[in-house]
């Protein structure tokens, strides 16, 4: 009965929503046919929905449904869902199913995910203890002490992204427990009316969870013994938390929604909320672009009083960042309080968030970070190598952040960190038994410029920071090319690529045919027709065919033209097109488990050349004159892309200035030292790598020799590549149908009959960046249903040699370096 009631209630929400969007006739017929004639109460309720303001009807429908629950036999509820102490939310399974059907795209865009109860339990119990022990509030969340200045309750509670009310549900349970512990459980009815409902708030943007939250909390309060009065409401409002608090709302349609927004604005603006908690949405492409919240977030765009200098600080626009900023603002306005959120854990170490971390430290007096990990994108595993799982059904790792602002205490905040690894059941078990007082915290010392929220070896960090950051050595750099049309502007064969470009220029062929044949389409920033016309007018169109390093050891034919490529970085790539040059490839930060994101190219480079997760950065060694620019035409010779400060530093170390190539080879060798990668592992994951310098000329030259050998191997120019190791066997068409490695036989099969033989497991598993080189190369051709040519097979055999020799030289580099740190 209870489940059926909720189902009908949310169908009502769907109907009301659809009516507002103009889908009234279909939805009405559907719902009227769904409701059984044996339930005249619900039948009348739905008729009411269609006869009154649609949105207002949702509110009254919820209220009426709560009243209906009073008449439902509690025995049936318990039979269906278990007691209220059952560790599963009785609404969650229904709601998750409903929301997926209700509007799955809306759920995805808003980042709506149900919070597991162990997470809620940990956070609510922790906030309860913080209030008791740090704010002298003996009843914790249940305390109704007044603020001496405002004469309002100190403990006013807000969940700004309420969803189905899971956190408020946990808060009510904790408050009830606190009241019971002091023997005042019989006063619950009076307490709820006078001391609980007036200080418990929730904001929700979506109608369906808003309706469920009312049902869920109404049922909970009644089950605990509270008697609702007619039309008495909960403090849950249908509103956008991130909109500015205004006195009157004329922006939203419908009298009910306007009234909700107005009442919520009063809470945002005037109520001294002390506790902000919840699970804000995670949405990298934020739909919340209001000037008010974006102006607040701009406080995160500088560190140490200096602008971040980020080329694309898009991560700071994620919704969860905006909700953290809102909570920070609200607690700061109150002057004291607690902010407790579970969010994406990216803000703990990403360099883009260094200003955010510093700003949080300047507001709060204590910060506790419990990193729950579970980041499948980063392929996180437990320290012992076992699997690590997320507490949500998402790929992004998460953390619990508890931010405390005590009056009278100085900032910056003291920061504490803890990790929770394991599978989901292990994490749930720990969260149900731990809280902020029983968690084993490690003190963190966030330092400029990154202000990281996790522990670091400070002595090792000091040693590492003596090195030169790559952008400070080679100041002209950029990410690789971003096409958004890889399947069209890149190909294995120049002839196939040229045919496609010719078709694109041929205006006798319709736009639709081009779009369907080549699987390209218009988007917000790029349109097929005007770009076709522009390219058709270009008489020099054939000069833009070139090559691009698409993946490690994988050069593709490429068409490098603005009409077809979204981000060409000509100021960098032009120095690699038709000129003799070298470019160091690396990453700004590494989110994968291994620190092997280094490669070299003498061709144009794709942004995903060394990782599919983060952009590859390209650092050319030489800069050539810009013959299309009058100023540039004054230069007759190339110049080294080496800063004057770095040249001065290396001259002071060695006593002379090495050639640019010698510096490049030395750098490449250092970055391929296994000890370097392991020793500085935690720092390589944060920002661009740093290069330690040596004053030992013999060591510098020896490492340069090793680096040059690696460069020649990775550019496929080394004579060693002619001594082929693997043999190719099999008859028939060498089409890549499957990729299967048999370690005992040291064979890589490309189909049932044909294989490469003589490839050791170590070579097969070798990675450059995020790619297992030999596996990736073949699987890309399997995806393209490609039949290998003679040159393809020969190239693959030579890549095997390059990887085997690379492993040997990397070992020799460590043998050459006597000790760390370098002197």
Coordinates of C-alpha atoms in Angstrom, one line a residue, residues 30-580:
X30 CA -2.3 7.6 -19.2
X31 CA -2.7 8.3 -15.5
X32 CA -6.5 8.1 -15.5
X33 CA -6.2 4.7 -17.0
X34 CA -3.6 3.7 -14.5
X35 CA -5.4 4.5 -11.3
X36 CA -7.7 1.7 -10.2
X37 CA -11.4 2.5 -9.8
X38 CA -11.2 0.9 -6.4
X39 CA -9.2 3.9 -5.1
X40 CA -11.6 6.8 -5.2
X41 CA -9.4 9.0 -3.0
X42 CA -6.5 8.9 -5.4
X43 CA -8.9 9.3 -8.3
X44 CA -10.1 12.5 -6.9
X45 CA -6.6 13.6 -6.1
X46 CA -5.6 13.3 -9.7
X47 CA -8.6 15.1 -10.9
X48 CA -7.6 17.9 -8.6
X49 CA -4.2 17.9 -10.2
X50 CA -5.7 18.8 -13.6
X51 CA -8.1 21.4 -12.3
X52 CA -5.6 23.5 -10.3
X53 CA -2.2 25.1 -11.0
X54 CA 0.0 22.2 -11.9
X55 CA 2.9 23.0 -9.7
X56 CA 0.8 24.0 -6.7
X57 CA -0.9 20.7 -7.1
X58 CA 2.3 18.9 -6.5
X59 CA 2.7 20.5 -3.2
X60 CA -0.8 19.8 -2.0
X61 CA -0.7 16.3 -3.5
X62 CA 2.3 15.7 -1.4
X63 CA 0.6 17.1 1.7
X64 CA -2.5 15.0 1.0
X65 CA -0.4 11.9 0.5
X66 CA 1.3 12.4 3.8
X67 CA -2.1 12.7 5.4
X68 CA -3.1 9.5 3.6
X69 CA -0.2 7.7 5.2
X70 CA -1.8 8.3 8.5
X71 CA -4.6 6.0 7.5
X72 CA -2.2 3.3 6.1
X73 CA -1.7 0.3 8.4
X74 CA 1.8 0.6 9.8
X75 CA 2.0 -3.2 9.9
X76 CA 1.8 -3.2 6.1
X77 CA 4.6 -0.6 5.9
X78 CA 6.8 -2.7 8.1
X79 CA 6.0 -5.8 6.3
X80 CA 6.9 -4.2 3.0
X81 CA 10.0 -2.3 4.1
X82 CA 11.1 -3.4 7.5
X83 CA 11.6 -1.2 10.5
X84 CA 13.0 2.2 10.5
X85 CA 16.4 0.9 11.8
X86 CA 16.8 -1.3 8.7
X87 CA 20.1 -0.3 7.0
X88 CA 18.4 0.4 3.7
X89 CA 16.2 3.4 2.8
X90 CA 12.7 2.1 2.0
X91 CA 12.3 4.7 -0.7
X92 CA 15.6 4.4 -2.5
X93 CA 14.9 1.5 -4.8
X94 CA 11.7 2.9 -6.0
X95 CA 13.1 6.4 -6.4
X96 CA 16.2 5.3 -8.3
X97 CA 14.0 3.4 -10.8
X98 CA 11.5 6.2 -11.1
X99 CA 14.1 8.9 -11.7
X100 CA 15.8 6.8 -14.4
X101 CA 12.5 6.7 -16.3
X102 CA 11.3 10.1 -15.3
X103 CA 14.1 12.0 -16.9
X104 CA 17.5 10.2 -17.1
X105 CA 19.1 13.1 -19.1
X106 CA 18.0 15.5 -16.4
X107 CA 19.5 13.2 -13.7
X108 CA 22.8 13.1 -15.6
X109 CA 23.0 16.8 -16.3
X110 CA 22.2 17.6 -12.6
X111 CA 24.6 14.9 -11.3
X112 CA 21.8 13.4 -9.1
X113 CA 22.9 10.3 -7.2
X114 CA 21.5 8.8 -4.0
X115 CA 23.8 8.8 -1.0
X116 CA 24.5 5.5 0.7
X117 CA 23.3 5.4 4.3
X118 CA 26.8 4.6 5.8
X119 CA 28.1 7.8 4.3
X120 CA 25.2 9.8 5.7
X121 CA 25.6 8.1 9.1
X122 CA 29.3 9.0 9.3
X123 CA 28.7 12.6 8.3
X124 CA 25.7 13.2 10.5
X125 CA 27.2 11.6 13.6
X126 CA 30.4 13.5 13.0
X127 CA 28.6 16.9 12.8
X128 CA 26.7 15.9 15.9
X129 CA 30.0 15.4 17.8
X130 CA 31.5 18.6 16.4
X131 CA 28.6 20.6 17.7
X132 CA 28.9 19.0 21.1
X133 CA 32.6 19.2 21.6
X134 CA 33.7 22.2 19.7
X135 CA 30.7 24.6 20.0
X136 CA 29.7 23.7 23.6
X137 CA 26.3 22.5 22.4
X138 CA 25.6 19.4 24.7
X139 CA 22.6 18.2 22.7
X140 CA 24.4 18.4 19.4
X141 CA 22.1 18.6 16.4
X142 CA 19.1 18.6 18.9
X143 CA 20.4 21.6 20.8
X144 CA 18.0 24.6 20.7
X145 CA 20.3 27.1 22.4
X146 CA 19.8 30.7 21.3
X147 CA 22.4 33.0 19.8
X148 CA 22.8 35.9 22.2
X149 CA 22.9 38.5 19.5
X150 CA 20.2 37.3 17.1
X151 CA 18.1 35.4 19.7
X152 CA 17.6 32.7 17.0
X153 CA 18.5 29.1 17.5
X154 CA 22.2 28.6 16.9
X155 CA 21.9 25.1 15.3
X156 CA 20.0 25.9 12.1
X157 CA 20.5 23.1 9.6
X158 CA 20.4 23.3 5.8
X159 CA 20.8 20.6 3.1
X160 CA 21.2 22.7 0.0
X161 CA 20.8 19.8 -2.4
X162 CA 18.2 17.8 -0.5
X163 CA 17.3 15.2 -3.2
X164 CA 15.0 12.7 -1.5
X165 CA 15.9 14.0 1.9
X166 CA 18.4 11.3 2.9
X167 CA 20.6 13.6 4.9
X168 CA 17.7 15.4 6.7
X169 CA 16.3 11.9 7.4
X170 CA 19.6 11.0 9.1
X171 CA 19.6 14.3 11.0
X172 CA 16.1 13.7 12.3
X173 CA 17.1 10.2 13.4
X174 CA 20.2 11.6 15.2
X175 CA 18.1 14.3 16.9
X176 CA 15.5 11.8 18.0
X177 CA 18.3 9.7 19.5
X178 CA 19.8 12.7 21.3
X179 CA 16.4 13.5 22.8
X180 CA 15.8 9.9 23.8
X181 CA 19.2 9.8 25.5
X182 CA 18.2 12.5 27.9
X183 CA 14.9 10.9 28.7
X184 CA 12.7 13.4 26.8
X185 CA 11.4 11.1 24.1
X186 CA 7.8 11.6 25.3
X187 CA 8.1 15.3 24.5
X188 CA 8.8 14.5 20.8
X189 CA 5.6 15.9 19.5
X190 CA 6.1 19.3 21.2
X191 CA 9.8 19.3 20.4
X192 CA 9.3 18.8 16.6
X193 CA 6.7 21.5 16.4
X194 CA 8.6 24.2 18.3
X195 CA 12.2 23.2 18.2
X196 CA 12.8 21.1 15.1
X197 CA 10.7 22.1 12.1
X198 CA 11.5 25.8 12.6
X199 CA 15.3 25.2 12.1
X200 CA 15.5 22.3 9.6
X201 CA 15.7 23.3 5.9
X202 CA 16.2 21.7 2.6
X203 CA 16.5 23.1 -1.0
X204 CA 15.8 21.0 -4.0
X205 CA 15.6 21.9 -7.7
X206 CA 13.9 18.8 -9.2
X207 CA 10.3 18.1 -8.6
X208 CA 10.4 14.3 -8.2
X209 CA 12.9 14.2 -5.4
X210 CA 11.3 17.2 -3.8
X211 CA 8.0 15.3 -3.6
X212 CA 9.7 12.2 -2.3
X213 CA 11.6 14.2 0.4
X214 CA 8.2 15.4 1.8
X215 CA 6.8 11.9 1.8
X216 CA 9.9 10.4 3.3
X217 CA 10.4 12.9 6.1
X218 CA 6.6 13.1 6.8
X219 CA 6.5 9.4 7.2
X220 CA 9.5 9.4 9.4
X221 CA 8.3 12.1 11.7
X222 CA 4.9 10.4 12.0
X223 CA 6.5 7.0 12.7
X224 CA 8.5 8.6 15.5
X225 CA 5.3 9.9 17.0
X226 CA 4.8 13.4 15.6
X227 CA 1.2 14.4 14.7
X228 CA 1.0 16.7 11.7
X229 CA -1.5 19.5 11.7
X230 CA -3.6 20.1 8.6
X231 CA -1.5 21.8 5.8
X232 CA 1.5 22.1 8.1
X233 CA 4.6 22.0 5.9
X234 CA 8.2 20.9 6.2
X235 CA 11.0 23.4 5.5
X236 CA 11.9 21.8 2.2
X237 CA 11.7 24.3 -0.7
X238 CA 11.6 23.9 -4.5
X239 CA 14.3 26.3 -5.4
X240 CA 17.8 26.6 -7.0
X241 CA 20.3 27.0 -4.2
X242 CA 22.8 28.6 -6.4
X243 CA 20.5 31.5 -7.4
X244 CA 21.0 34.7 -5.6
X245 CA 18.7 35.3 -2.6
X246 CA 16.1 37.9 -3.8
X247 CA 13.3 39.4 -2.0
X248 CA 10.8 38.5 -4.7
X249 CA 10.9 36.0 -7.5
X250 CA 9.4 36.8 -10.8
X251 CA 11.8 34.6 -12.7
X252 CA 10.0 31.2 -12.2
X253 CA 6.6 30.3 -13.6
X254 CA 3.7 29.5 -11.4
X255 CA 2.5 31.1 -8.2
X256 CA 3.6 28.1 -6.1
X257 CA 7.2 28.0 -7.5
X258 CA 7.5 31.8 -7.0
X259 CA 6.3 31.4 -3.4
X260 CA 8.8 28.6 -2.8
X261 CA 11.7 30.6 -4.2
X262 CA 10.8 33.7 -2.2
X263 CA 10.6 31.7 1.1
X264 CA 13.9 30.0 0.2
X265 CA 15.5 33.4 -0.5
X266 CA 14.7 34.5 3.0
X267 CA 16.5 31.5 4.4
X268 CA 19.5 32.0 2.2
X269 CA 19.8 35.7 3.0
X270 CA 18.5 36.1 6.6
X271 CA 18.7 32.8 8.5
X272 CA 22.0 32.3 10.3
X273 CA 22.4 28.7 9.2
X274 CA 25.1 27.0 11.3
X275 CA 25.2 23.5 9.7
X276 CA 25.3 23.0 5.9
X277 CA 25.5 19.3 4.9
X278 CA 24.7 17.0 2.1
X279 CA 25.7 15.5 -1.2
X280 CA 25.8 18.3 -3.9
X281 CA 25.5 17.3 -7.5
X282 CA 28.6 16.6 -9.6
X283 CA 28.3 18.1 -13.1
X284 CA 31.4 19.2 -14.9
X285 CA 29.2 21.0 -17.5
X286 CA 27.3 23.1 -15.0
X287 CA 23.9 24.4 -15.8
X288 CA 24.2 26.9 -13.0
X289 CA 25.7 29.9 -14.6
X290 CA 24.1 32.7 -12.5
X291 CA 26.3 35.8 -11.9
X292 CA 25.9 35.6 -8.2
X293 CA 27.4 32.2 -7.7
X294 CA 30.0 32.6 -10.4
X295 CA 31.2 35.8 -8.8
X296 CA 31.7 33.9 -5.5
X297 CA 33.6 31.1 -7.3
X298 CA 35.9 33.7 -8.9
X299 CA 37.4 34.0 -5.4
X300 CA 39.0 30.6 -6.2
X301 CA 40.7 32.0 -9.4
X302 CA 43.7 33.3 -7.6
X303 CA 46.3 32.0 -5.2
X304 CA 48.6 34.0 -2.9
X305 CA 47.0 37.1 -4.4
X306 CA 48.0 36.3 -7.9
X307 CA 45.7 35.0 -10.7
X308 CA 45.9 31.3 -11.3
X309 CA 46.9 31.8 -14.9
X310 CA 44.9 28.8 -16.0
X311 CA 44.2 28.6 -19.7
X312 CA 41.0 26.7 -19.1
X313 CA 39.9 26.6 -15.5
X314 CA 36.7 24.7 -16.4
X315 CA 37.0 22.4 -13.4
X316 CA 36.2 25.3 -11.1
X317 CA 32.8 25.5 -12.8
X318 CA 31.7 22.1 -11.6
X319 CA 28.5 22.2 -9.7
X320 CA 30.0 20.6 -6.6
X321 CA 32.6 23.4 -6.4
X322 CA 29.8 26.0 -6.6
X323 CA 27.9 24.2 -3.8
X324 CA 31.1 24.2 -1.6
X325 CA 31.5 27.9 -2.3
X326 CA 27.8 28.4 -1.3
X327 CA 28.2 26.5 1.9
X328 CA 31.4 28.4 2.7
X329 CA 29.7 31.7 2.1
X330 CA 26.7 30.7 4.2
X331 CA 28.8 29.6 7.2
X332 CA 31.0 32.7 6.9
X333 CA 27.9 35.0 6.8
X334 CA 26.7 33.3 10.1
X335 CA 30.2 33.7 11.6
X336 CA 30.6 30.1 12.8
X337 CA 29.4 26.7 11.9
X338 CA 30.1 23.4 10.0
X339 CA 30.1 22.5 6.4
X340 CA 30.0 18.8 5.7
X341 CA 29.8 17.6 2.1
X342 CA 30.6 14.4 0.2
X343 CA 31.9 15.4 -3.3
X344 CA 34.2 14.6 -6.1
X345 CA 37.7 14.3 -4.6
X346 CA 39.4 16.1 -7.5
X347 CA 39.8 19.4 -5.5
X348 CA 42.2 17.8 -3.0
X349 CA 45.2 17.8 -5.3
X350 CA 44.4 19.2 -8.8
X351 CA 46.5 22.3 -9.4
X352 CA 43.5 24.1 -10.8
X353 CA 42.0 24.1 -7.3
X354 CA 45.0 25.6 -5.4
X355 CA 43.2 28.9 -5.0
X356 CA 40.1 27.1 -3.8
X357 CA 42.1 25.2 -1.2
X358 CA 43.8 28.4 0.1
X359 CA 40.5 30.2 0.2
X360 CA 38.9 27.5 2.3
X361 CA 41.8 27.6 4.7
X362 CA 41.3 31.3 5.1
X363 CA 37.6 30.9 6.0
X364 CA 37.6 27.8 8.3
X365 CA 39.7 27.0 11.4
X366 CA 39.8 23.2 10.9
X367 CA 39.4 21.0 7.8
X368 CA 39.0 17.2 7.9
X369 CA 39.2 15.3 4.6
X370 CA 38.3 11.6 4.5
X371 CA 39.3 10.4 1.0
X372 CA 37.0 7.5 0.0
X373 CA 38.9 7.1 -3.3
X374 CA 37.2 4.7 -5.8
X375 CA 38.4 6.6 -8.8
X376 CA 38.1 4.1 -11.7
X377 CA 39.3 6.8 -14.2
X378 CA 42.6 6.9 -12.3
X379 CA 42.5 3.1 -11.9
X380 CA 43.0 3.5 -8.2
X381 CA 43.9 0.4 -6.3
X382 CA 44.5 -0.1 -2.5
X383 CA 48.0 0.3 -1.2
X384 CA 48.3 -3.5 -1.0
X385 CA 47.4 -3.9 -4.7
X386 CA 43.8 -5.2 -4.0
X387 CA 40.9 -3.6 -5.8
X388 CA 39.4 -0.3 -4.6
X389 CA 35.7 0.4 -5.2
X390 CA 33.6 3.5 -5.1
X391 CA 30.8 4.0 -2.5
X392 CA 28.6 5.3 -5.4
X393 CA 28.0 3.7 -8.8
X394 CA 30.2 6.3 -10.5
X395 CA 33.7 6.4 -11.9
X396 CA 34.8 9.6 -10.1
X397 CA 36.5 9.2 -6.7
X398 CA 34.8 10.9 -3.8
X399 CA 35.7 12.3 -0.4
X400 CA 34.0 13.6 2.7
X401 CA 35.0 17.1 3.7
X402 CA 34.1 18.5 7.1
X403 CA 35.0 22.2 7.4
X404 CA 34.7 23.8 10.8
X405 CA 34.7 27.5 11.7
X406 CA 35.0 28.2 15.4
X407 CA 34.5 31.8 16.6
X408 CA 37.6 33.3 18.1
X409 CA 40.0 30.9 16.5
X410 CA 42.6 32.1 13.9
X411 CA 43.0 31.0 10.3
X412 CA 44.5 29.5 8.2
X413 CA 42.8 26.2 9.1
X414 CA 44.5 23.2 10.5
X415 CA 44.1 20.5 7.9
X416 CA 43.7 16.7 8.6
X417 CA 43.5 13.9 6.2
X418 CA 42.6 10.2 6.2
X419 CA 42.2 7.5 3.5
X420 CA 39.6 4.8 3.3
X421 CA 40.5 2.0 0.9
X422 CA 38.8 -1.3 0.0
X423 CA 35.7 -2.7 -1.7
X424 CA 32.3 -1.1 -1.1
X425 CA 31.3 -3.4 1.7
X426 CA 34.6 -2.7 3.6
X427 CA 34.0 1.1 3.3
X428 CA 30.4 0.8 4.4
X429 CA 31.5 -1.2 7.4
X430 CA 34.1 1.3 8.4
X431 CA 31.8 4.3 7.8
X432 CA 29.1 2.8 10.0
X433 CA 31.6 2.5 12.9
X434 CA 33.8 5.5 12.6
X435 CA 33.2 9.2 13.1
X436 CA 35.3 12.3 13.1
X437 CA 36.6 11.5 16.6
X438 CA 37.6 7.9 15.9
X439 CA 39.0 8.3 12.4
X440 CA 42.8 8.2 12.4
X441 CA 43.8 11.5 11.0
X442 CA 47.2 12.6 9.6
X443 CA 48.1 16.3 10.0
X444 CA 48.6 18.0 6.6
X445 CA 50.8 21.0 6.0
X446 CA 49.5 22.7 2.9
X447 CA 52.1 24.9 1.4
X448 CA 52.3 27.5 -1.4
X449 CA 51.7 27.4 -4.2
X450 CA 49.5 24.3 -4.3
X451 CA 48.1 24.0 -0.7
X452 CA 47.4 20.3 -1.1
X453 CA 44.9 18.6 1.1
X454 CA 46.8 15.4 1.6
X455 CA 50.1 14.5 3.3
X456 CA 53.4 14.8 1.6
X457 CA 57.0 14.0 2.5
X458 CA 58.1 17.6 3.2
X459 CA 61.8 16.9 3.1
X460 CA 61.4 15.1 -0.3
X461 CA 59.2 17.9 -1.5
X462 CA 61.9 20.5 -0.7
X463 CA 64.4 18.4 -2.6
X464 CA 62.1 18.0 -5.6
X465 CA 61.3 21.7 -5.7
X466 CA 64.9 22.6 -6.3
X467 CA 64.4 21.3 -9.8
X468 CA 63.2 23.3 -12.7
X469 CA 59.6 23.0 -13.8
X470 CA 59.5 22.2 -17.5
X471 CA 57.4 25.3 -18.5
X472 CA 60.1 27.5 -16.8
X473 CA 62.7 25.8 -19.0
X474 CA 60.7 25.7 -22.3
X475 CA 58.3 28.6 -21.9
X476 CA 56.6 28.2 -25.4
X477 CA 54.3 25.2 -25.1
X478 CA 50.7 24.1 -25.6
X479 CA 48.5 21.1 -25.4
X480 CA 48.3 18.9 -28.5
X481 CA 45.7 19.3 -31.3
X482 CA 42.1 18.7 -30.5
X483 CA 40.1 17.9 -33.6
X484 CA 36.7 16.7 -32.3
X485 CA 36.7 14.9 -35.7
X486 CA 39.5 12.3 -35.4
X487 CA 37.7 9.8 -37.5
X488 CA 37.6 12.3 -40.4
X489 CA 40.9 14.3 -40.3
X490 CA 43.1 11.3 -39.3
X491 CA 43.6 8.1 -41.2
X492 CA 46.0 5.2 -41.6
X493 CA 46.5 6.1 -45.3
X494 CA 47.1 9.4 -46.9
X495 CA 45.0 8.4 -50.0
X496 CA 41.9 7.6 -47.9
X497 CA 42.3 10.9 -46.0
X498 CA 42.7 12.9 -49.2
X499 CA 39.6 11.3 -50.7
X500 CA 37.5 12.4 -47.7
X501 CA 38.8 15.9 -47.9
X502 CA 38.1 16.1 -51.6
X503 CA 34.5 15.0 -50.9
X504 CA 34.2 17.6 -48.2
X505 CA 35.2 20.4 -50.6
X506 CA 32.9 19.2 -53.3
X507 CA 29.8 21.3 -52.9
X508 CA 27.9 19.2 -55.4
X509 CA 27.6 16.6 -52.6
X510 CA 24.9 17.5 -50.1
X511 CA 25.8 18.4 -46.5
X512 CA 23.6 15.5 -45.3
X513 CA 25.5 13.0 -47.4
X514 CA 28.8 14.2 -46.1
X515 CA 27.5 14.0 -42.5
X516 CA 26.2 10.5 -42.9
X517 CA 29.1 9.2 -44.9
X518 CA 31.8 10.5 -42.6
X519 CA 29.9 10.5 -39.3
X520 CA 30.4 14.3 -38.6
X521 CA 27.7 16.7 -37.5
X522 CA 27.0 20.3 -36.5
X523 CA 27.6 21.4 -33.0
X524 CA 27.4 24.6 -31.1
X525 CA 30.8 25.9 -32.3
X526 CA 31.2 24.2 -35.7
X527 CA 28.9 23.9 -38.7
X528 CA 29.4 21.7 -41.7
X529 CA 28.2 24.1 -44.5
X530 CA 30.2 27.3 -43.8
X531 CA 33.4 25.3 -43.3
X532 CA 32.8 23.3 -46.5
X533 CA 32.4 26.5 -48.4
X534 CA 35.5 28.0 -46.8
X535 CA 37.7 25.0 -47.6
X536 CA 36.3 24.9 -51.2
X537 CA 37.5 28.5 -51.8
X538 CA 41.1 27.7 -50.5
X539 CA 43.3 27.0 -53.5
X540 CA 46.2 25.9 -51.3
X541 CA 44.1 23.2 -49.6
X542 CA 46.5 20.4 -50.5
X543 CA 49.3 21.9 -48.5
X544 CA 47.7 21.0 -45.2
X545 CA 48.2 17.3 -45.4
X546 CA 50.8 16.2 -42.9
X547 CA 51.4 13.6 -40.2
X548 CA 50.4 13.5 -36.5
X549 CA 51.6 11.5 -33.6
X550 CA 48.2 10.1 -32.6
X551 CA 49.4 7.6 -29.9
X552 CA 52.9 6.3 -28.9
X553 CA 54.6 4.9 -32.0
X554 CA 51.5 5.5 -34.0
X555 CA 51.9 8.2 -36.7
X556 CA 48.7 8.9 -38.8
X557 CA 48.0 10.8 -41.9
X558 CA 46.5 14.1 -40.8
X559 CA 44.8 17.2 -42.3
X560 CA 45.8 20.2 -40.2
X561 CA 43.3 23.0 -41.1
X562 CA 41.2 25.3 -39.0
X563 CA 38.0 24.5 -40.9
X564 CA 38.2 20.9 -39.7
X565 CA 40.2 21.0 -36.5
X566 CA 38.8 22.8 -33.4
X567 CA 42.2 23.5 -31.7
X568 CA 45.3 23.6 -33.9
X569 CA 47.7 25.5 -31.6
X570 CA 49.5 26.8 -34.6
X571 CA 51.9 28.8 -32.5
X572 CA 53.4 25.4 -31.4
X573 CA 52.6 23.0 -34.1
X574 CA 53.9 25.1 -37.0
X575 CA 57.4 24.6 -35.5
X576 CA 56.9 20.8 -35.9
X577 CA 55.6 20.9 -39.5
X578 CA 58.2 20.8 -42.2
X579 CA 61.1 21.8 -39.9
X580 CA 63.8 19.8 -38.1

